[in-house]
Amino acid sequence: MFYWIIYAGILLYMEIVFHFGCFGFKGGNPVFTLGLIALIACIQALISGVQQKKWRRRVFWILTVPEYLLFAAQAVYYRIFRQPLRIGIAVNNGQDALSNYWREALTGIVRTLPLLLMLALPLIAIGIMLHRHKTWHPFPLEGIQKLRLGLGTWTALLYCVCCMAVGNMLQTTYAEDYLEFFDPETVMQNMGVLTMAQRDGWYEIQSQIDAIARRSTQRADNNSQPNGKQETNSLLGQVAGTAINNFRPNMNTIMPGGEGQIPSGPDISVNNPSEVHEQEPDTSPNAWKIDMEQLAAMSQGNKETKWLAEYIAGLTPTNRNEYTGMFKGYNLIYLTAEGFSTYAVREDLTPTLYKMLNSSFIFNNYYVPLWQTSTSDGEYVNCTGLIPDGQRSMKKSAANYMPYTLPRFFAAEGVYSWGYHDHNLSYYDRHLTHPNLGYDFKASKLGDTAQLKKDGISEAMWNNYLFPMENPEAWPASDYNMMVGTIPEYINADRFHVYYMTVSGHVNYSFTGNRMARQNKDAVMGLDMSENAQAYIACHIEVDKALQYLLEQLELAGKLENTVICLSADHYPYGMTQEQYNELAGKDLSGDLDVYRNSLILWNAGMEEPVIVDKACCSVDVLPTLLNLFGFDYDSRMYAGRDIFSDEEGLVICNDKSFVSDTVAYNRKEKTTTWLKELPQEEKDAYMTAKQLDVKNRYLFSAYILRNNYYDIISKCITTN
């Protein structure tokens, strides 16, 4: 019993200290955590009790130090990224994170130092006691004690299973968070670090099993091709100039035919944006003809694909509207802006951002939620119109058929698509993911060359994936320099679609730890705010310079009025504390999911009058909105997001299934509901039930599409008659 009390007490102490240190006085549900603590302590007590005297102290440290490191790592990571540290992130991006983000890690450790010391107190106290007494409970466990501990271990295990089973049967929020969707932040806040780590480990095991199954299925499909021909959506297929299969009838993908060959766009008449409201709008559904019987038949045998077939069959497509085809025939430059926030924009310091934000389209209720893999998941949302499934969804998509992305639709009109990032090619596996989306993707530097070779990119091919850029090793790098190095590649094409992933707005927001902030320091020194806020704005002065240069080059080439600029953040600046972000905003952002409020830039020089949009919308809506604006023939049922200009009510969905609609703001974590429109109570109850189901279904839709490569199945069921 002595051993069990010590081990259980240490774990319980660290859970309590961690919770108050990271989440304050917010409540939780400790039932499952207590069961885990009891189970782990029993196992540890058994291990310690059977050791000889000279090994007992060593075993104690071997068992407890890793536990402390788990809590310490989670505390530091959460303070920096506002998300738990997941096993997948540590394993897949650990090397790049250590080489690129060591400044942020060091800052996080310094900020978390008091909490780290508090977590270490029981180990320090026991260490002092052991040093003085030179012993660790000298009596080994006898048979009856071992029996009791053995029975205790099985009892604790049964307790854990019962907690899960009862919670699942009752369909409680607790069970849903843990079993169904696994929102790690909610689990860590409500159930503890140990529960989150245990569930994360099981999630990773499931992910690996699913990945092996997918690879086996793909190999079987490839081997079934005539003459053993293997079809591919991969990066290597694009490099070789291999055409990908048609991803829907009469919509072929245009691939590089050789160096310097850029497809010319067809002769498409261009609409005048100022005249769009004078045309009689087409309000027919944005939907293709899908053989639903065939889709259902192909989806049998798997509960997830069966659910998808039924869900898609029951969806009502959004309709075309007065903005459909407004930019048909135009160029598109689409930017995912690292850490961008509305509050970085000032008329005196970032005039280009200010101009673009306050003209063309003005979105007053636009949100950018923070997802589990921050930037990569933010990109995934922007580029696919789907909600991330757990973490690293973009990486998972590299093995899937991804036909309904912007480059694929532009390719159908003979338009080539480029993608650029002023950082490592290998980071987040962008050398695999973005070509699979349809981009001819390039970065400013290679990154992990061993990984590139492993993925089949030889040294002879490396230069094909780099663009020339001044100071590519700066951290963060200059988005302005990225524009200078990339614009000449596409500016003379008849039409083009270009995607940028920026980096100048990346944490750490200080003048010592951020090259872009230091570079623009003089411009912000007169601001009456902290260094953190000044440095954040200074970073975005570089983003502003990049956009200013982009507009200048477009105008010189005669392409400005025929080009649309779209910019959305990947996430809000989580590198700031809530207090620091409040200071930057000049107001309290702690209520009604206001921390996720942001701005969508959707700008065209030819628009004479701005269009004010008050509808609730978010980053998952951007892709279908662009497809509608550019007049592409698309199916609105293929996305979790919706065209912002459709007549469907706006809906913002957050990582923990909180949501904001035009009617209500529901903060699931804080358990608050703010009604934005007055409804009778019975209507409120029905509305909340329907909206929560809608949110859940869009989560399931996105997850099942990704897990089952379901776009490939759908594409086989699209008909032309």
XYZ file of C-alpha atoms in Angstrom:
721
model
C 0.000 0.000 0.000
C 2.920 2.296 0.733
C 4.171 2.100 -2.854
C 0.703 2.607 -4.315
C 0.072 5.729 -2.208
C 3.373 7.289 -3.276
C 2.906 6.641 -6.999
C -0.794 7.561 -7.032
C -0.128 10.682 -4.964
C 2.557 11.918 -7.374
C 0.310 11.453 -10.414
C -2.717 13.032 -8.741
C -0.612 15.986 -7.590
C 0.784 16.612 -11.084
C -2.682 16.355 -12.657
C -4.078 18.948 -10.216
C -1.126 21.339 -10.583
C -1.176 21.025 -14.375
C -4.904 21.708 -14.562
C -4.741 24.857 -12.459
C -1.542 26.001 -14.181
C -2.944 25.682 -17.714
C -6.730 25.929 -17.336
C -7.237 27.825 -14.096
C -10.390 27.138 -12.121
C -12.318 25.589 -15.009
C -14.076 22.405 -14.006
C -13.550 18.913 -15.317
C -14.616 15.274 -15.074
C -11.922 13.333 -13.194
C -13.678 9.959 -13.165
C -11.637 8.261 -15.873
C -8.417 9.983 -14.784
C -8.743 8.641 -11.244
C -9.196 5.165 -12.667
C -6.087 5.534 -14.794
C -4.075 6.838 -11.858
C -5.194 3.871 -9.743
C -4.254 1.446 -12.509
C -0.856 2.996 -13.252
C 0.005 3.268 -9.558
C -0.861 -0.428 -9.031
C 1.417 -1.486 -11.876
C 4.226 0.739 -10.656
C 3.809 -0.499 -7.083
C 4.046 -4.106 -8.267
C 7.206 -3.339 -10.239
C 8.821 -1.571 -7.284
C 7.728 -4.113 -4.691
C 9.337 -7.107 -6.358
C 12.731 -5.411 -6.722
C 15.675 -6.068 -4.490
C 16.606 -3.315 -2.072
C 19.462 -1.844 -4.123
C 17.205 -1.449 -7.202
C 14.191 0.128 -5.564
C 15.376 3.750 -5.688
C 16.565 3.372 -9.281
C 13.240 1.895 -10.331
C 11.418 4.750 -8.609
C 13.258 7.329 -10.710
C 12.939 5.250 -13.871
C 9.152 5.186 -13.389
C 8.527 8.754 -12.206
C 10.932 10.912 -14.225
C 9.235 10.050 -17.575
C 5.894 10.952 -15.988
C 7.257 14.334 -14.985
C 8.675 14.876 -18.484
C 5.243 14.074 -19.949
C 3.556 16.734 -17.824
C 6.394 19.233 -18.356
C 6.404 18.799 -22.152
C 2.631 19.191 -22.290
C 2.813 22.341 -20.152
C 5.463 23.993 -22.348
C 3.792 22.977 -25.603
C 0.370 24.126 -24.452
C 1.718 27.495 -23.348
C 3.203 28.001 -26.844
C 0.642 26.446 -29.194
C -2.588 26.382 -27.150
C -2.895 22.706 -28.064
C -1.748 19.460 -26.425
C 1.425 17.854 -27.737
C 0.371 14.822 -29.745
C 2.480 11.739 -30.358
C 2.161 12.155 -34.097
C 3.475 15.710 -34.006
C 6.438 14.751 -31.823
C 7.353 11.787 -34.036
C 6.687 13.263 -37.470
C 7.793 16.851 -36.974
C 10.094 16.659 -33.963
C 13.352 17.099 -35.868
C 12.120 20.092 -37.872
C 10.563 21.635 -34.777
C 13.834 21.418 -32.843
C 15.833 22.947 -35.703
C 13.355 25.697 -36.590
C 11.413 26.479 -33.421
C 14.066 26.245 -30.721
C 13.602 29.963 -29.957
C 9.895 29.460 -29.373
C 10.606 26.382 -27.250
C 13.131 28.285 -25.148
C 10.672 31.144 -24.647
C 7.958 28.655 -23.711
C 10.201 26.979 -21.132
C 11.023 30.340 -19.549
C 7.342 31.311 -19.432
C 6.407 27.935 -17.958
C 9.269 27.691 -15.469
C 7.160 28.346 -12.307
C 4.716 25.623 -13.351
C 7.570 23.236 -14.172
C 9.020 23.756 -10.709
C 5.627 23.195 -9.081
C 5.215 19.936 -10.997
C 8.629 18.783 -9.809
C 8.030 19.436 -6.083
C 7.074 15.867 -5.052
C 10.083 14.420 -6.857
C 12.346 17.008 -5.249
C 10.901 16.249 -1.808
C 11.271 12.486 -2.212
C 14.768 12.969 -3.618
C 15.786 14.899 -0.493
C 14.222 12.243 1.744
C 16.025 9.441 -0.044
C 19.314 11.314 0.131
C 18.971 11.704 3.903
C 17.683 8.252 4.783
C 19.543 6.271 2.129
C 16.650 3.834 1.825
C 13.360 3.320 0.036
C 10.887 1.271 2.067
C 13.225 -1.584 2.963
C 10.619 -4.341 3.130
C 9.830 -6.150 -0.139
C 6.251 -7.129 -0.794
C 5.150 -10.452 0.632
C 2.716 -12.833 -0.997
C -0.451 -11.381 0.540
C 0.600 -7.850 -0.396
C 1.331 -8.914 -3.980
C -2.084 -10.552 -4.128
C -3.790 -7.389 -2.894
C -1.936 -5.284 -5.423
C -2.768 -7.741 -8.176
C -6.440 -7.604 -7.260
C -6.187 -3.807 -7.038
C -4.703 -3.625 -10.507
C -7.517 -5.653 -12.037
C -10.078 -3.644 -10.081
C -8.626 -0.378 -11.385
C -8.632 -1.748 -14.941
C -12.261 -2.828 -14.591
C -13.054 0.643 -13.213
C -11.540 2.271 -16.311
C -13.526 0.019 -18.641
C -16.745 0.690 -16.723
C -16.181 4.454 -16.923
C -15.876 4.228 -20.690
C -18.790 1.821 -21.107
C -21.221 3.716 -18.876
C -20.289 7.038 -20.446
C -20.771 5.609 -23.905
C -24.147 4.078 -23.064
C -25.364 7.363 -21.635
C -24.118 9.234 -24.730
C -22.586 11.870 -22.488
C -20.421 14.720 -23.670
C -17.627 12.988 -21.812
C -17.939 9.844 -23.923
C -18.187 11.795 -27.168
C -15.037 13.797 -26.466
C -13.075 10.709 -25.529
C -14.411 8.006 -27.820
C -16.031 9.514 -30.879
C -14.205 12.633 -32.010
C -11.290 12.855 -29.575
C -10.750 16.545 -29.142
C -7.418 16.349 -27.245
C -7.629 19.818 -25.684
C -11.082 19.157 -24.261
C -9.999 15.727 -23.032
C -6.881 17.178 -21.405
C -8.862 19.954 -19.724
C -11.762 17.818 -18.537
C -10.116 14.438 -17.969
C -6.427 15.124 -17.457
C -3.057 14.706 -19.121
C -2.857 10.954 -18.540
C -6.233 10.353 -20.168
C -5.296 12.506 -23.149
C -1.956 10.692 -23.541
C -3.608 7.279 -23.238
C -6.278 8.149 -25.803
C -3.695 9.733 -28.096
C -1.620 6.558 -28.031
C -4.654 4.494 -28.980
C -5.502 7.026 -31.708
C -2.010 6.637 -33.190
C -2.281 2.855 -33.161
C -5.635 3.079 -34.956
C -4.188 5.553 -37.473
C -1.277 3.250 -38.270
C -3.609 0.278 -38.717
C -5.826 2.351 -41.036
C -2.780 3.536 -43.008
C -1.575 -0.043 -43.510
C -5.049 -1.078 -44.638
C -5.201 1.830 -47.123
C -1.807 0.960 -48.559
C -2.857 -2.664 -48.959
C -6.046 -1.616 -50.734
C -4.141 0.756 -53.014
C -1.630 -1.953 -53.906
C -4.477 -4.308 -54.711
C -6.149 -1.662 -56.886
C -2.884 -0.910 -58.687
C -2.192 -4.572 -59.340
C -5.672 -4.963 -60.805
C -4.964 -2.375 -63.525
C -4.620 -3.725 -67.105
C -1.096 -4.984 -67.886
C -0.133 -4.313 -64.304
C -0.127 -0.555 -64.908
C -0.029 1.407 -61.664
C -1.902 4.676 -61.597
C -0.747 7.425 -59.278
C -1.781 10.780 -57.910
C 1.654 11.249 -56.399
C 4.298 13.932 -56.651
C 6.498 11.675 -58.774
C 3.750 11.244 -61.328
C 3.524 15.011 -61.712
C 7.272 15.450 -61.999
C 7.388 12.891 -64.778
C 4.565 14.673 -66.546
C 2.168 11.748 -66.072
C -1.473 12.670 -66.506
C -3.775 11.777 -63.661
C -7.045 10.053 -64.465
C -10.058 12.190 -65.186
C -11.512 13.095 -61.819
C -14.945 13.719 -63.204
C -16.447 13.533 -66.700
C -15.032 16.071 -69.165
C -12.658 17.536 -66.565
C -9.099 16.454 -67.353
C -6.135 17.515 -65.279
C -3.522 19.543 -67.136
C -0.009 18.460 -66.173
C 3.402 19.922 -67.055
C 4.318 18.814 -70.527
C 7.920 19.864 -70.148
C 10.105 22.726 -69.012
C 8.744 26.148 -69.875
C 5.434 24.831 -71.253
C 2.522 26.718 -69.750
C -0.992 25.953 -70.998
C -2.844 28.951 -72.368
C -6.338 29.570 -71.130
C -9.351 29.391 -73.416
C -11.018 32.501 -74.768
C -13.410 33.180 -71.896
C -15.353 36.397 -71.643
C -14.737 38.254 -68.379
C -17.563 39.634 -66.306
C -17.443 43.160 -64.949
C -17.853 42.769 -61.170
C -19.718 46.070 -60.917
C -22.401 44.746 -63.302
C -23.023 41.427 -61.587
C -26.194 42.581 -59.838
C -27.731 43.717 -63.132
C -27.822 40.162 -64.506
C -30.691 37.776 -63.834
C -29.209 35.258 -61.378
C -29.280 31.518 -62.001
C -30.538 29.873 -58.802
C -30.256 26.221 -59.837
C -28.490 23.817 -57.436
C -24.716 23.493 -57.406
C -24.837 19.725 -57.850
C -23.740 17.024 -60.252
C -25.757 14.014 -61.283
C -24.645 11.215 -58.981
C -25.977 7.679 -59.300
C -27.013 7.317 -55.671
C -27.922 3.648 -56.068
C -24.463 2.883 -57.414
C -22.894 4.988 -54.647
C -24.844 3.078 -52.001
C -23.876 -0.265 -53.552
C -20.178 0.681 -53.655
C -20.353 1.862 -50.035
C -21.623 -1.359 -48.480
C -19.479 -3.397 -46.116
C -18.134 -0.393 -44.223
C -20.235 1.521 -41.727
C -18.433 4.799 -42.480
C -18.864 4.662 -46.269
C -22.432 3.444 -45.819
C -23.106 6.467 -43.609
C -21.507 8.760 -46.213
C -23.683 7.441 -49.024
C -26.826 7.998 -46.971
C -25.702 11.425 -45.766
C -24.819 12.713 -49.241
C -28.079 11.380 -50.652
C -29.984 13.343 -48.007
C -28.090 16.627 -48.394
C -29.715 19.614 -50.058
C -27.217 21.339 -52.369
C -26.713 25.081 -52.099
C -28.025 27.112 -55.001
C -26.284 29.351 -57.458
C -26.841 33.017 -56.741
C -26.235 36.552 -57.956
C -22.474 36.177 -57.322
C -22.096 32.945 -59.307
C -19.527 33.429 -62.064
C -18.705 36.977 -60.963
C -15.006 36.290 -61.559
C -15.258 33.749 -64.354
C -12.123 33.841 -66.477
C -10.085 35.706 -63.847
C -6.755 34.781 -62.276
C -6.694 33.780 -58.611
C -3.924 34.335 -56.073
C -4.808 32.545 -52.849
C -2.789 33.051 -49.670
C -2.810 31.216 -46.367
C -1.277 33.852 -44.094
C 0.694 32.511 -41.145
C -0.742 33.760 -37.845
C -2.672 36.576 -39.514
C -5.198 38.557 -37.500
C -7.459 41.509 -38.166
C -5.659 43.364 -35.396
C -2.373 43.418 -37.328
C -3.920 45.792 -39.850
C -3.405 49.561 -39.451
C -3.933 52.185 -42.116
C -0.619 53.911 -41.331
C 1.617 50.836 -41.048
C 0.011 48.225 -43.304
C -1.771 50.345 -45.938
C -2.103 47.589 -48.556
C -3.700 45.166 -46.131
C -5.927 47.984 -44.892
C -7.062 48.847 -48.413
C -7.798 45.235 -49.329
C -9.571 44.582 -46.036
C -11.873 47.575 -46.379
C -12.862 47.348 -50.035
C -14.275 44.735 -52.423
C -15.871 42.237 -49.993
C -16.005 43.048 -46.279
C -16.803 40.088 -44.028
C -17.921 41.282 -40.602
C -18.416 37.851 -39.031
C -15.549 35.747 -40.340
C -13.812 33.228 -38.078
C -10.637 31.132 -38.315
C -10.732 28.328 -35.715
C -7.539 26.825 -34.324
C -7.173 23.167 -35.270
C -5.005 20.459 -33.748
C -2.078 20.695 -36.166
C -2.323 24.486 -36.294
C -0.790 25.598 -39.619
C -1.055 22.335 -41.538
C -4.685 21.797 -40.525
C -5.383 25.466 -41.273
C -4.040 24.922 -44.791
C -6.073 21.739 -45.111
C -9.277 23.613 -44.321
C -8.455 26.428 -46.757
C -7.475 24.090 -49.588
C -10.072 21.326 -49.237
C -13.178 22.814 -47.599
C -13.117 19.920 -45.117
C -12.768 19.803 -41.328
C -9.533 18.143 -40.149
C -9.815 14.646 -38.746
C -7.777 14.633 -35.544
C -4.375 15.794 -36.745
C -2.087 15.793 -39.787
C -5.086 15.571 -42.105
C -3.198 17.226 -44.941
C -0.461 14.595 -44.713
C -3.049 11.815 -44.729
C -4.666 13.308 -47.828
C -1.440 12.833 -49.813
C -2.338 9.157 -50.203
C -5.890 9.969 -51.341
C -7.586 10.958 -54.560
C -8.181 14.734 -54.211
C -10.031 15.849 -57.345
C -12.188 18.678 -55.986
C -9.524 21.275 -55.252
C -8.965 24.644 -56.917
C -6.090 23.522 -59.195
C -8.224 20.720 -60.613
C -11.037 23.092 -61.575
C -8.634 25.626 -63.052
C -6.926 22.851 -65.001
C -10.235 22.059 -66.705
C -10.054 25.553 -68.220
C -6.429 25.129 -69.284
C -5.047 27.116 -66.359
C -1.806 26.088 -64.656
C -1.458 26.245 -60.854
C 1.680 27.122 -58.894
C 2.230 26.862 -55.140
C 4.966 28.492 -53.037
C 6.201 28.530 -49.446
C 9.158 30.479 -48.054
C 10.300 27.682 -45.762
C 11.274 24.006 -45.970
C 9.942 21.852 -48.787
C 9.771 18.795 -46.529
C 8.071 20.423 -43.530
C 4.608 18.909 -42.964
C 5.380 16.785 -46.068
C 4.304 19.582 -48.389
C 6.449 18.007 -51.124
C 3.804 15.261 -51.183
C 0.588 16.966 -50.118
C 0.468 20.068 -52.299
C 1.323 18.380 -55.621
C -1.427 15.905 -54.780
C -3.796 18.878 -54.554
C -2.701 19.867 -58.076
C -0.025 22.509 -57.465
C 3.403 22.731 -59.027
C 4.803 23.316 -55.574
C 8.124 24.949 -54.685
C 9.796 26.118 -51.482
C 12.708 28.396 -50.636
C 14.811 25.561 -49.165
C 14.758 21.781 -49.033
C 14.652 20.926 -45.343
C 15.016 17.228 -44.549
C 16.877 15.906 -47.601
C 16.928 12.371 -46.214
C 13.126 12.404 -46.148
C 13.010 13.771 -49.686
C 15.231 10.943 -50.914
C 13.098 8.444 -49.043
C 10.061 9.803 -50.883
C 11.783 9.357 -54.245
C 13.083 12.866 -54.909
C 16.707 12.495 -55.959
C 19.374 15.173 -55.687
C 19.143 15.745 -59.435
C 15.513 16.811 -58.969
C 15.998 19.133 -55.994
C 16.385 22.344 -57.995
C 12.969 21.711 -59.567
C 11.406 22.261 -56.162
C 13.177 25.471 -55.192
C 12.571 29.078 -56.193
C 15.303 31.726 -55.997
C 15.006 33.865 -52.895
C 17.190 36.283 -50.989
C 18.018 35.220 -47.393
C 16.059 31.931 -47.378
C 17.691 30.961 -44.071
C 16.224 33.950 -42.176
C 13.698 32.994 -39.514
C 11.045 33.741 -40.180
C 11.739 34.393 -43.844
C 10.512 37.427 -45.769
C 7.245 37.092 -47.676
C 8.346 40.115 -49.715
C 11.452 38.236 -50.860
C 9.221 35.272 -51.735
C 7.149 37.488 -54.023
C 10.269 38.861 -55.703
C 11.527 35.346 -56.344
C 8.286 33.765 -57.586
C 6.225 36.319 -59.519
C 8.378 36.152 -62.696
C 7.505 32.465 -63.061
C 3.794 32.991 -63.680
C 3.132 36.673 -64.372
C 3.310 36.314 -68.179
C 0.930 33.347 -68.392
C -2.405 34.021 -70.095
C -4.157 32.926 -66.925
C -2.888 31.541 -63.664
C -3.833 30.268 -60.249
C -1.198 30.726 -57.535
C -1.172 29.575 -53.925
C 1.109 31.056 -51.245
C 1.768 29.784 -47.739
C 3.394 32.752 -45.994
C 5.685 32.637 -42.958
C 6.613 36.215 -41.978
C 3.865 36.352 -39.335
C 5.146 33.311 -37.450
C 5.844 33.315 -33.695
C 7.951 34.262 -31.709
C 6.719 37.877 -31.411
C 9.760 39.684 -30.103
C 12.522 41.784 -31.616
C 15.224 39.362 -30.515
C 13.575 36.140 -31.682
C 11.947 37.241 -34.937
C 13.902 38.466 -37.949
C 10.929 40.158 -39.611
C 9.935 41.966 -36.425
C 13.494 43.211 -35.950
C 13.682 44.256 -39.599
C 10.612 46.501 -39.238
C 11.198 47.555 -35.639
C 11.669 51.277 -36.318
C 8.193 51.569 -37.851
C 6.420 50.403 -34.679
C 8.540 51.876 -31.896
C 6.161 54.814 -31.468
C 3.187 52.579 -30.655
C 1.977 52.693 -27.066
C 1.879 48.931 -26.523
C 4.085 46.103 -25.335
C 7.000 44.657 -27.302
C 4.929 41.574 -28.046
C 2.201 43.584 -29.787
C 4.724 45.851 -31.522
C 6.668 42.853 -32.833
C 3.484 41.200 -34.109
C 2.530 44.267 -36.121
C 6.131 44.597 -37.346
C 5.965 41.042 -38.748
C 2.900 41.970 -40.743
C 4.534 45.058 -42.174
C 6.590 42.507 -44.128
C 3.389 40.779 -45.257
C 2.069 44.166 -46.344
C 5.238 44.844 -48.355
C 4.768 41.499 -50.077
C 1.203 42.318 -51.098
C 2.135 45.822 -52.194
C 4.854 44.413 -54.451
C 2.432 41.792 -55.791
C -0.129 44.446 -56.770
C 2.564 46.588 -58.392
C 3.779 43.695 -60.526
C 0.254 42.714 -61.522
C -0.452 46.274 -62.600
C 2.783 46.493 -64.607
C 1.824 43.275 -66.399
C -1.707 44.507 -67.070
C -3.177 41.730 -64.919
C -4.378 43.621 -61.850
C -8.055 44.133 -62.694
C -8.315 40.578 -64.009
C -6.919 39.013 -60.815
C -8.629 38.151 -57.534
C -6.627 38.137 -54.300
C -7.925 35.916 -51.498
C -6.193 35.782 -48.106
C -7.203 33.810 -45.037
C -5.246 32.966 -41.900
C -4.236 29.455 -40.885
C -5.012 30.319 -37.249
C -5.063 33.291 -34.916
C -1.713 34.273 -33.251
C -1.751 31.603 -30.547
C 1.818 32.604 -29.653
C 0.276 35.423 -27.638
C -1.295 34.994 -24.240
C -4.953 35.968 -23.907
C -3.873 39.183 -22.179
C -1.411 40.044 -24.952
C -3.976 39.358 -27.659
C -6.512 41.507 -25.825
C -3.961 44.327 -25.766
C -3.349 44.012 -29.505
C -7.094 44.053 -30.192
C -7.790 46.841 -27.740
C -10.687 44.862 -26.236
C -11.556 41.681 -24.382
C -11.701 38.665 -26.707
C -12.499 36.024 -24.123
C -16.236 35.673 -24.806
C -18.394 33.997 -27.465
C -15.424 32.563 -29.398
C -14.229 36.098 -30.201
C -10.617 34.922 -30.073
C -11.259 33.209 -33.438
C -12.758 36.288 -35.111
C -10.645 37.298 -38.067
C -10.844 38.764 -41.557
C -11.151 37.234 -44.989
C -9.591 39.306 -47.747
C -11.413 38.753 -51.037
C -10.314 41.596 -53.272
C -10.424 42.689 -56.863
C -9.325 46.074 -58.168
C -12.285 46.287 -60.541
C -14.948 46.387 -57.826
C -16.157 49.969 -57.509
C -18.346 49.508 -54.431
C -17.696 47.228 -51.458
C -20.043 44.368 -50.639
C -20.782 44.089 -46.915
C -21.293 40.519 -45.673
C -22.724 40.121 -42.155
C -23.334 36.389 -42.426
C -21.414 34.114 -40.036
C -18.733 32.276 -41.992
C -15.345 30.670 -41.523
C -12.303 29.301 -43.306
C -13.961 26.000 -44.264
C -16.370 28.047 -46.431
C -13.683 29.727 -48.546
C -13.160 26.980 -51.149
C -16.837 26.513 -52.142
C -17.237 30.314 -52.135
C -14.366 30.705 -54.607
C -15.712 27.903 -56.791
C -19.034 29.727 -56.989
C -17.471 33.134 -57.673
C -15.318 31.739 -60.484
C -18.301 30.041 -62.056
C -16.964 26.502 -61.852
C -19.385 23.627 -62.248
C -19.025 22.008 -58.816
C -21.070 19.939 -56.384
C -21.645 21.731 -53.077
C -22.238 18.394 -51.335
C -18.546 17.514 -51.636
C -17.506 19.921 -48.864
C -18.116 20.531 -45.185
C -18.132 24.276 -45.884
C -20.766 26.195 -47.817
C -20.720 29.037 -50.317
C -20.908 32.174 -48.183
C -23.204 33.854 -50.731
C -25.722 31.003 -50.755
C -29.064 31.301 -49.000
C -28.082 28.695 -46.389
C -27.643 30.024 -42.856
C -24.049 30.757 -41.891
C -22.264 28.313 -39.587
C -18.836 28.539 -37.962
C -17.527 25.218 -36.630
C -14.666 25.075 -34.117
C -12.299 22.307 -33.127
C -14.216 21.348 -29.982
C -17.586 21.472 -31.791
C -18.435 24.890 -30.456
C -20.189 26.882 -33.168
C -21.495 30.262 -34.219
C -24.442 30.676 -36.557
C -26.468 33.696 -37.560
C -28.770 32.793 -34.675
C -26.622 31.639 -31.761
C -23.060 31.450 -30.411
C -22.451 28.199 -28.517
C -19.200 27.782 -26.579
C -19.127 24.117 -25.766
C -16.001 24.268 -23.630
C -17.285 27.124 -21.493
C -20.864 25.765 -21.598
C -22.295 29.146 -22.623
C -25.004 29.929 -25.168
C -25.574 33.450 -26.484
C -28.640 33.977 -28.635
C -28.080 36.497 -31.433
C -31.733 36.358 -32.476
C -34.730 36.061 -30.220
C -36.694 32.815 -30.513
C -39.428 31.207 -28.379
C -37.958 28.690 -25.931
C -39.384 25.632 -27.700
C -37.863 26.852 -30.970
C -34.535 27.426 -29.227
C -34.430 23.827 -28.030
C -35.293 22.449 -31.469
C -32.814 24.786 -33.144
C -29.942 23.778 -30.837
C -30.665 20.084 -31.325
C -30.692 20.460 -35.114
C -27.580 22.631 -35.222
C -25.562 20.355 -32.936
C -26.493 17.433 -35.173
C -25.448 19.434 -38.240
C -22.052 20.173 -36.666
C -21.574 16.531 -35.727
C -22.516 15.371 -39.218
C -20.071 17.748 -40.903
C -17.326 16.422 -38.642
C -18.210 12.826 -39.534
C -18.511 13.683 -43.232
C -15.009 15.204 -43.304
C -13.430 12.417 -41.261
C -14.988 9.608 -43.293
C -14.094 11.248 -46.624
C -10.447 11.349 -45.554
C -10.255 7.949 -43.861
C -11.889 6.068 -46.738
C -10.515 7.922 -49.776
C -14.187 8.444 -50.556
C -13.775 10.993 -53.332
C -12.454 8.116 -55.436
C -15.688 6.213 -54.881
C -17.837 9.279 -55.598
C -15.996 10.019 -58.849
C -16.990 6.602 -60.193
C -20.670 7.372 -59.594
C -20.923 10.735 -61.363
C -22.995 10.531 -64.529
C -23.374 12.838 -67.499
C -26.980 12.084 -68.323
